[in-house]
mmCIF file of C-alpha atoms in Angstrom:
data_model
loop_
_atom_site.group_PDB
_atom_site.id
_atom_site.type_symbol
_atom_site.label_atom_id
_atom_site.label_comp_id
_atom_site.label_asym_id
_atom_site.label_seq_id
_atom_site.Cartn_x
_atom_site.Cartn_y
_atom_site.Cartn_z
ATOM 1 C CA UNK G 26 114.435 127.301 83.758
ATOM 2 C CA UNK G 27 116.283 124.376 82.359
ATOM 3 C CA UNK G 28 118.598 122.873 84.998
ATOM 4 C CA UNK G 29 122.217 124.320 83.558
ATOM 5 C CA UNK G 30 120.777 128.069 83.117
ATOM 6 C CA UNK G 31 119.546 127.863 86.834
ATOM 7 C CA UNK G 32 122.533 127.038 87.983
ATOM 8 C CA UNK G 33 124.319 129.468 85.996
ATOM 9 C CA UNK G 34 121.951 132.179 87.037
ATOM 10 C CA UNK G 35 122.425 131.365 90.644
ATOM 11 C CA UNK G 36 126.138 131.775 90.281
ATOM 12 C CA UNK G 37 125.400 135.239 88.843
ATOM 13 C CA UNK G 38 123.149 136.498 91.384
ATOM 14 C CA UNK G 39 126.105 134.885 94.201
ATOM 15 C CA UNK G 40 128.910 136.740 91.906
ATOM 16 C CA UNK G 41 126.380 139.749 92.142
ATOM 17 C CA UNK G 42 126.214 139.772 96.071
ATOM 18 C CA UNK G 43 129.863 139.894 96.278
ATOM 19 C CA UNK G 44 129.861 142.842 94.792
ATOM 20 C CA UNK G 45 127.168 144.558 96.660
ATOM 21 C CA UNK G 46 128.635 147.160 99.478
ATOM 22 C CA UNK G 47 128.248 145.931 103.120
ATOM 23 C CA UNK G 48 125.249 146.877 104.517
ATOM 24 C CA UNK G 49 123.487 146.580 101.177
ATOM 25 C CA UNK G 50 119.223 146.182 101.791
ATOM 26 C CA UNK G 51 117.674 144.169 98.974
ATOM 27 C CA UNK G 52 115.641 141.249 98.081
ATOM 28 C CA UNK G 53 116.365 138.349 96.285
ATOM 29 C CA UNK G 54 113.571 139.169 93.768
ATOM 30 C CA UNK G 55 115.669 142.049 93.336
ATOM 31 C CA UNK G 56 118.769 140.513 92.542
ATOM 32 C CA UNK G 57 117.313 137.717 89.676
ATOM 33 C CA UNK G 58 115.731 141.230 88.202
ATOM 34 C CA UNK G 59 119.060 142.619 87.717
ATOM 35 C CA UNK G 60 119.454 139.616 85.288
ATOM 36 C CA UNK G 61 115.889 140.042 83.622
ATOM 37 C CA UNK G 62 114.254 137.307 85.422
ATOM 38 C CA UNK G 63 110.590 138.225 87.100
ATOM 39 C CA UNK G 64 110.131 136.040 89.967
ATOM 40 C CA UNK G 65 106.644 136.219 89.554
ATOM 41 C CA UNK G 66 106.347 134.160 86.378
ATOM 42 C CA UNK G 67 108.636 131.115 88.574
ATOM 43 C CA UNK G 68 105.750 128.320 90.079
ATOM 44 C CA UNK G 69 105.238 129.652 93.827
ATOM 45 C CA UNK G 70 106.846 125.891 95.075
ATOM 46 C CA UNK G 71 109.807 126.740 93.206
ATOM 47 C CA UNK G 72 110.289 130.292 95.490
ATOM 48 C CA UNK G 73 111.358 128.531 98.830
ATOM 49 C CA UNK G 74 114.354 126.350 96.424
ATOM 50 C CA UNK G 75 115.689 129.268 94.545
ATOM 51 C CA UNK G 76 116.371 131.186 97.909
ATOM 52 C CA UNK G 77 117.756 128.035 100.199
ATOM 53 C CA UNK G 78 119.616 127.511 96.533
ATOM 54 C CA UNK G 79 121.136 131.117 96.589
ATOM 55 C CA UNK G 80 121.464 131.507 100.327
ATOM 56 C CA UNK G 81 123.106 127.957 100.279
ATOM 57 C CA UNK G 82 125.733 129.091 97.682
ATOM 58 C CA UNK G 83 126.272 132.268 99.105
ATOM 59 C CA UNK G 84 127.549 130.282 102.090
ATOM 60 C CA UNK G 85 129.500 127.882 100.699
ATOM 61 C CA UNK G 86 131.591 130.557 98.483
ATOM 62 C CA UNK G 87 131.755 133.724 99.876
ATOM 63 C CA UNK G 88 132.533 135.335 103.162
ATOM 64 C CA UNK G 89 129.064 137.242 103.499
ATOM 65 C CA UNK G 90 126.370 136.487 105.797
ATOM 66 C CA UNK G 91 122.491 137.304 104.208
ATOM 67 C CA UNK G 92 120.471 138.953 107.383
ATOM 68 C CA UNK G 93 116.912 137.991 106.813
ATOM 69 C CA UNK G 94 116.114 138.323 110.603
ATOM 70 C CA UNK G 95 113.789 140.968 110.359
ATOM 71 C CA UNK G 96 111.285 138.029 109.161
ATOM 72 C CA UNK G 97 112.238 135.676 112.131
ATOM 73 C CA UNK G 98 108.512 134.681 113.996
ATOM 74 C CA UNK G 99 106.879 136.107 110.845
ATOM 75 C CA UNK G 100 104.502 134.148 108.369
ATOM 76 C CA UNK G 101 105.267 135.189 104.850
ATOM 77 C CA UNK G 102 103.892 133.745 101.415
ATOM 78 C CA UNK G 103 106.926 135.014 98.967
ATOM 79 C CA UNK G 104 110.193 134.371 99.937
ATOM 80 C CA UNK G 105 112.016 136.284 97.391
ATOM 81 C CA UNK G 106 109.936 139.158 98.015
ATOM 82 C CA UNK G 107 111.480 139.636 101.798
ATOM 83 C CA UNK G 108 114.302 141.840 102.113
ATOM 84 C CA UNK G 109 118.208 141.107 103.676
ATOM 85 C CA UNK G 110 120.977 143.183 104.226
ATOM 86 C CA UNK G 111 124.222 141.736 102.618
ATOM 87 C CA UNK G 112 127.169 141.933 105.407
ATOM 88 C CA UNK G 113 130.451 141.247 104.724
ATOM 89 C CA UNK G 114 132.633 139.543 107.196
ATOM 90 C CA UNK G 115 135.359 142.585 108.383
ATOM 91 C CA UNK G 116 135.396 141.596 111.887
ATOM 92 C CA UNK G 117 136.134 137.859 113.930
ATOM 93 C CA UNK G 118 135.121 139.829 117.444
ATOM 94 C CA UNK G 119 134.834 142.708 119.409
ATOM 95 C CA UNK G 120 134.258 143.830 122.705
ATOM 96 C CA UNK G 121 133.245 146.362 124.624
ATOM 97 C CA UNK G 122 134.494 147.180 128.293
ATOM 98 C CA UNK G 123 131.796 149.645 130.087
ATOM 99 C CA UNK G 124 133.041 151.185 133.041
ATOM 100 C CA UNK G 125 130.530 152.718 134.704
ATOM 101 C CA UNK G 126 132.065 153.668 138.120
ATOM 102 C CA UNK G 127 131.413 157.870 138.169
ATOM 103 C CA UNK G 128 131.761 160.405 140.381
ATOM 104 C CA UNK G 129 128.900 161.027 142.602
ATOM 105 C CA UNK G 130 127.762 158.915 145.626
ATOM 106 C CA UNK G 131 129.207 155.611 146.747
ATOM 107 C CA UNK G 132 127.547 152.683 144.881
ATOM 108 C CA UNK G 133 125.581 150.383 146.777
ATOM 109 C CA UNK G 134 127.239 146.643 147.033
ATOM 110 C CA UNK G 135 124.998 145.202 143.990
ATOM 111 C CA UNK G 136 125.229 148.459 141.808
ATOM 112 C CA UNK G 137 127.171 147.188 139.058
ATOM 113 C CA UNK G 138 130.539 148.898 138.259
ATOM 114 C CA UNK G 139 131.625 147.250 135.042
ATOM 115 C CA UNK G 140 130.431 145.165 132.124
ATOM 116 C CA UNK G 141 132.364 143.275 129.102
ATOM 117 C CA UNK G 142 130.511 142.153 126.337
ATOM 118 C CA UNK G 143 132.198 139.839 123.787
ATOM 119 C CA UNK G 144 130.441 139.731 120.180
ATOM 120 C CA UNK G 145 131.873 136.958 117.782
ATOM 121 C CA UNK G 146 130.830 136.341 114.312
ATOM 122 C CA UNK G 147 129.921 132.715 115.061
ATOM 123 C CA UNK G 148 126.801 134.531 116.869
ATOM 124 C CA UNK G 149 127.970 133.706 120.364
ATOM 125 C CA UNK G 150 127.988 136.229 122.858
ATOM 126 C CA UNK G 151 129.496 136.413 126.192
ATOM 127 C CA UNK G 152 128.765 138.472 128.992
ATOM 128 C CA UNK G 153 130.362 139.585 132.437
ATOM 129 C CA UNK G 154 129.173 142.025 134.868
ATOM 130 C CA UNK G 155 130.901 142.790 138.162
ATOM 131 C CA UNK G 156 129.266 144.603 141.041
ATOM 132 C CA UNK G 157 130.714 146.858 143.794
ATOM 133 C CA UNK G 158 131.079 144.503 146.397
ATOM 134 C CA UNK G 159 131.405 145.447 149.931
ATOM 135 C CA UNK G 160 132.999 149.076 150.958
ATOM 136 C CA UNK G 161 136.876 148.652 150.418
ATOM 137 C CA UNK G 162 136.890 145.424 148.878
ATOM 138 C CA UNK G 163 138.499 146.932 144.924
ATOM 139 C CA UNK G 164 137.908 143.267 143.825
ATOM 140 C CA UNK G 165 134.356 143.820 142.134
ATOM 141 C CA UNK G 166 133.072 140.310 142.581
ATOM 142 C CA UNK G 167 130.965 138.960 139.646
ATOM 143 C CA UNK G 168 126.929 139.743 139.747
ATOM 144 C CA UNK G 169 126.213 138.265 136.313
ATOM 145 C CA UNK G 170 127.559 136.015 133.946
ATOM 146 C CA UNK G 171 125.554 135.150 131.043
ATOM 147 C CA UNK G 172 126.693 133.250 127.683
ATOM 148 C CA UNK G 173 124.245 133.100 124.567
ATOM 149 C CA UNK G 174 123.680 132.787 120.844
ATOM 150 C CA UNK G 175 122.302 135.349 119.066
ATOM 151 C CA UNK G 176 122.440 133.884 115.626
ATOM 152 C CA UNK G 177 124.825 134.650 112.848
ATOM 153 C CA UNK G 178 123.037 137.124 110.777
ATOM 154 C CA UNK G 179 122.463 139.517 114.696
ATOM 155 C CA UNK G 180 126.503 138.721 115.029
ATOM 156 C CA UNK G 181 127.133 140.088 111.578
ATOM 157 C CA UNK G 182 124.901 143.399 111.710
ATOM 158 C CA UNK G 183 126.409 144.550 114.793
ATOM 159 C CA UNK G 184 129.795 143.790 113.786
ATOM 160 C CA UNK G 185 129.479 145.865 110.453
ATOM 161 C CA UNK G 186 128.026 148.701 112.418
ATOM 162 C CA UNK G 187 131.051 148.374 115.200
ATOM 163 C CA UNK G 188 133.692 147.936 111.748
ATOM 164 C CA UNK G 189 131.972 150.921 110.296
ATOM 165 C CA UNK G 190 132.229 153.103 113.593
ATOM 166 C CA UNK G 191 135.852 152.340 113.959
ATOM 167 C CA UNK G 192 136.413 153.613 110.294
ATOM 168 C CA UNK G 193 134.447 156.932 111.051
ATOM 169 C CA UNK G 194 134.556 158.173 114.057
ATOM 170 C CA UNK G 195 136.679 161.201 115.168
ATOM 171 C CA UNK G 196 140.464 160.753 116.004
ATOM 172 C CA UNK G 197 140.133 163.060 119.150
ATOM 173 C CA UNK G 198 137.031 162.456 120.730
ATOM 174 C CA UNK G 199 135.540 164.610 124.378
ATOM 175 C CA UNK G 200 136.161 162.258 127.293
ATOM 176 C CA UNK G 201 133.947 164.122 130.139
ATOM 177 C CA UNK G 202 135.956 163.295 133.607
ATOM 178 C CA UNK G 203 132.792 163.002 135.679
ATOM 179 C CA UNK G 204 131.428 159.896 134.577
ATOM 180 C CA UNK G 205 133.265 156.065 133.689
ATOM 181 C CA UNK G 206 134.210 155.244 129.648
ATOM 182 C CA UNK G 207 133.866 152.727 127.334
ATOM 183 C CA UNK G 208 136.362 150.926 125.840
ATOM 184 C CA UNK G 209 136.494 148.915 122.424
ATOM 185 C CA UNK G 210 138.802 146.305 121.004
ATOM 186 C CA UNK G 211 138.108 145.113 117.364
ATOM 187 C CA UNK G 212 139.783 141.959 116.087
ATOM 188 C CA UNK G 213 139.697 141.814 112.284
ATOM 189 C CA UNK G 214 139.438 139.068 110.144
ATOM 190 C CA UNK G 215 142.870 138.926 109.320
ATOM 191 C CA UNK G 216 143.945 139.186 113.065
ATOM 192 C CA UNK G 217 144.539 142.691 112.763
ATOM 193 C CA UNK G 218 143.848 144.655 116.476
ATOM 194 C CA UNK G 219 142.103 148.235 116.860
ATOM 195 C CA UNK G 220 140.893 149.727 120.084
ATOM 196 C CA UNK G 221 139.621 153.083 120.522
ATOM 197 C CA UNK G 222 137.831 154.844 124.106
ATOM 198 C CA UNK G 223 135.277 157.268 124.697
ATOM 199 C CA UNK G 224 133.183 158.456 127.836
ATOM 200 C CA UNK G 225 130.119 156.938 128.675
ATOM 201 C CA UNK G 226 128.099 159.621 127.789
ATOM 202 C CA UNK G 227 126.177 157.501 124.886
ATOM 203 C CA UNK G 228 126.935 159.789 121.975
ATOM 204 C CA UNK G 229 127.797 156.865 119.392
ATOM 205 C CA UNK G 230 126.398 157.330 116.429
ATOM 206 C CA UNK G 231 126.930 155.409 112.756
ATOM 207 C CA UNK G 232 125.127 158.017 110.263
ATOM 208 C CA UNK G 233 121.549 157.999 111.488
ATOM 209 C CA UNK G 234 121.789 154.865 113.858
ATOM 210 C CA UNK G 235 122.442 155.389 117.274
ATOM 211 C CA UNK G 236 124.689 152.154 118.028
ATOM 212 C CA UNK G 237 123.372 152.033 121.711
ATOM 213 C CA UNK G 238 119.594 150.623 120.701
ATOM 214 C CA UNK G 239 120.855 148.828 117.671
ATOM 215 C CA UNK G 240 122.899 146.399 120.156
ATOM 216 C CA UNK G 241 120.283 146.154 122.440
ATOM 217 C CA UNK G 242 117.723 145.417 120.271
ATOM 218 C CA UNK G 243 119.873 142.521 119.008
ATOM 219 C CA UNK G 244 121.422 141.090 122.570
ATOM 220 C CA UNK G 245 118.289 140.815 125.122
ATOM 221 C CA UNK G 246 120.686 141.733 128.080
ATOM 222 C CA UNK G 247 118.726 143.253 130.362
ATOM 223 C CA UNK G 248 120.653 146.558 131.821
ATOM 224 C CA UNK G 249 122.815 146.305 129.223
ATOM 225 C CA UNK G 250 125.390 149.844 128.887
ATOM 226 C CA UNK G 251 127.457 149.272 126.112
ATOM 227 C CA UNK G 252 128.509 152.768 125.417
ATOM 228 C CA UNK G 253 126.395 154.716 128.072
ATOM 229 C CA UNK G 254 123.390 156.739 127.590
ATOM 230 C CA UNK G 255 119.653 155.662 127.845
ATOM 231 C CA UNK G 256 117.056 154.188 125.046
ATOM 232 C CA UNK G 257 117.233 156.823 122.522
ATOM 233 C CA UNK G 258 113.807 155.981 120.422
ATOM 234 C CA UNK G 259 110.888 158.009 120.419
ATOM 235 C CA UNK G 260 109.020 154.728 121.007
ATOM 236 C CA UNK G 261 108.946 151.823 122.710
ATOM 237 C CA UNK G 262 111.228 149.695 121.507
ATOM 238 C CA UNK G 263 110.420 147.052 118.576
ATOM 239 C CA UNK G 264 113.128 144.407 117.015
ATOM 240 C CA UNK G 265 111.585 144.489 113.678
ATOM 241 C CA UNK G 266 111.213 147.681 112.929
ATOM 242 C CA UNK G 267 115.007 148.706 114.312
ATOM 243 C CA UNK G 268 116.472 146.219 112.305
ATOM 244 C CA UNK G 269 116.994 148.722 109.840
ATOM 245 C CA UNK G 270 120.268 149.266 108.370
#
């Protein structure tokens, strides 16, 4: 391709993105075949510059953030073979306040009785876990407090799945009295505030994905509640394969 028509073809396939629903799962070779371009007829030097070119532009002009960390660690020959998900940015932050004090016996002084977890889109996360301290003292003193960066792309997935939870789940939803709840706080990117509570009881669902192991998966906190319930794969768990949409 001729200088001008690449450049025009890479503004396509970014004008092309933008209109791709969040959440979207393709590759790149995808997206120049929409315009009639086979990827496989471009020299193989020339696939590593047409994706930094695309993912570059895509940056600079759009709000979207291209997830390709389902190849992080991994040693690949064709670039615009390996697949994304295309996330919108809906959210600036959210967190999630576990409480996890429950009827039942009295917690030992390091059993911990509450975690927040703060998720921005900037990839940082931050992390506070108090314990139950010594018998009487309502206090909670701090047993953990961890900050981190869990990239961009990580940031954006779990953000889209926490946007797209807010936007589906059930007005009324069972709070069970006998064990602590959750509570979530969603700040959008226009400022705009939502909050919702549950029970800890786990059940948190976006279609098929169960929210619990797709946050875990993607923050290695170890012990980490978020909404309450246990590991809810069959196997043992593997980043790569549950970074599926």
């Amino acid at each position: 391709m001729e200088q001008q028509e690449e450049k025009e073809v890479f503004n396509k396939v970014v004008e092309y993105i933008k209109t791709l629903p969040d959440g979207t799962q393709l590759s790149m070779r995808d997206a120049l075949e929409h315009f009639g371009i086979d990827s496989l007829e471009l020299p193989s030097a020339l696939n590593y510059c047409v994706l930094d070119e695309i993912c570059a532009a895509v940056e600079r002009n759009t709000d979207i953030i291209l997830d390709f960390s389902a190849h992080d660690d991994l040693v690949e020959g064709l670039p615009l073979a390996m697949d994304f998900y295309v996330y919108h940015k809906r959210l600036q932050k959210a967190q999630i306040i576990s409480d996890l004090l429950c009827y039942g016996p009295c917690p030992e002084p390091d059993d911990p009785v509450e975690q927040r977890l703060t998720i921005s889109s900037t990839g940082r996360i931050w992390f506070t876990e108090r314990t139950f301290g010594p018998l009487g003292d309502t206090r909670y003193p701090i047993g953990r407090r961890i900050q981190m960066s869990i990239g961009k792309e990580r940031a954006a997935a779990i953000l889209s799945k926490l946007a797209d939870y807010s936007e589906s789940a059930m007005m009324f939803m069972d709070y069970w009295t006998d064990i602590g709840s959750w509570h979530l706080m969603l700040t959008g990117t226009d400022g705009s505030k939502k909050e919702m509570s549950c029970s800890m009881n786990g059940d948190v669902f976006v279609g098929d994905v169960y929210l619990n192991d797709f946050i875990r998966a993607r923050i290695p906190i170890e012990g980490l509640a978020v909404f309450g319930g246990g590991n809810n794969n069959e196997e043992d768990d593997d980043e790569d394969s549950d970074m599926e949409c």
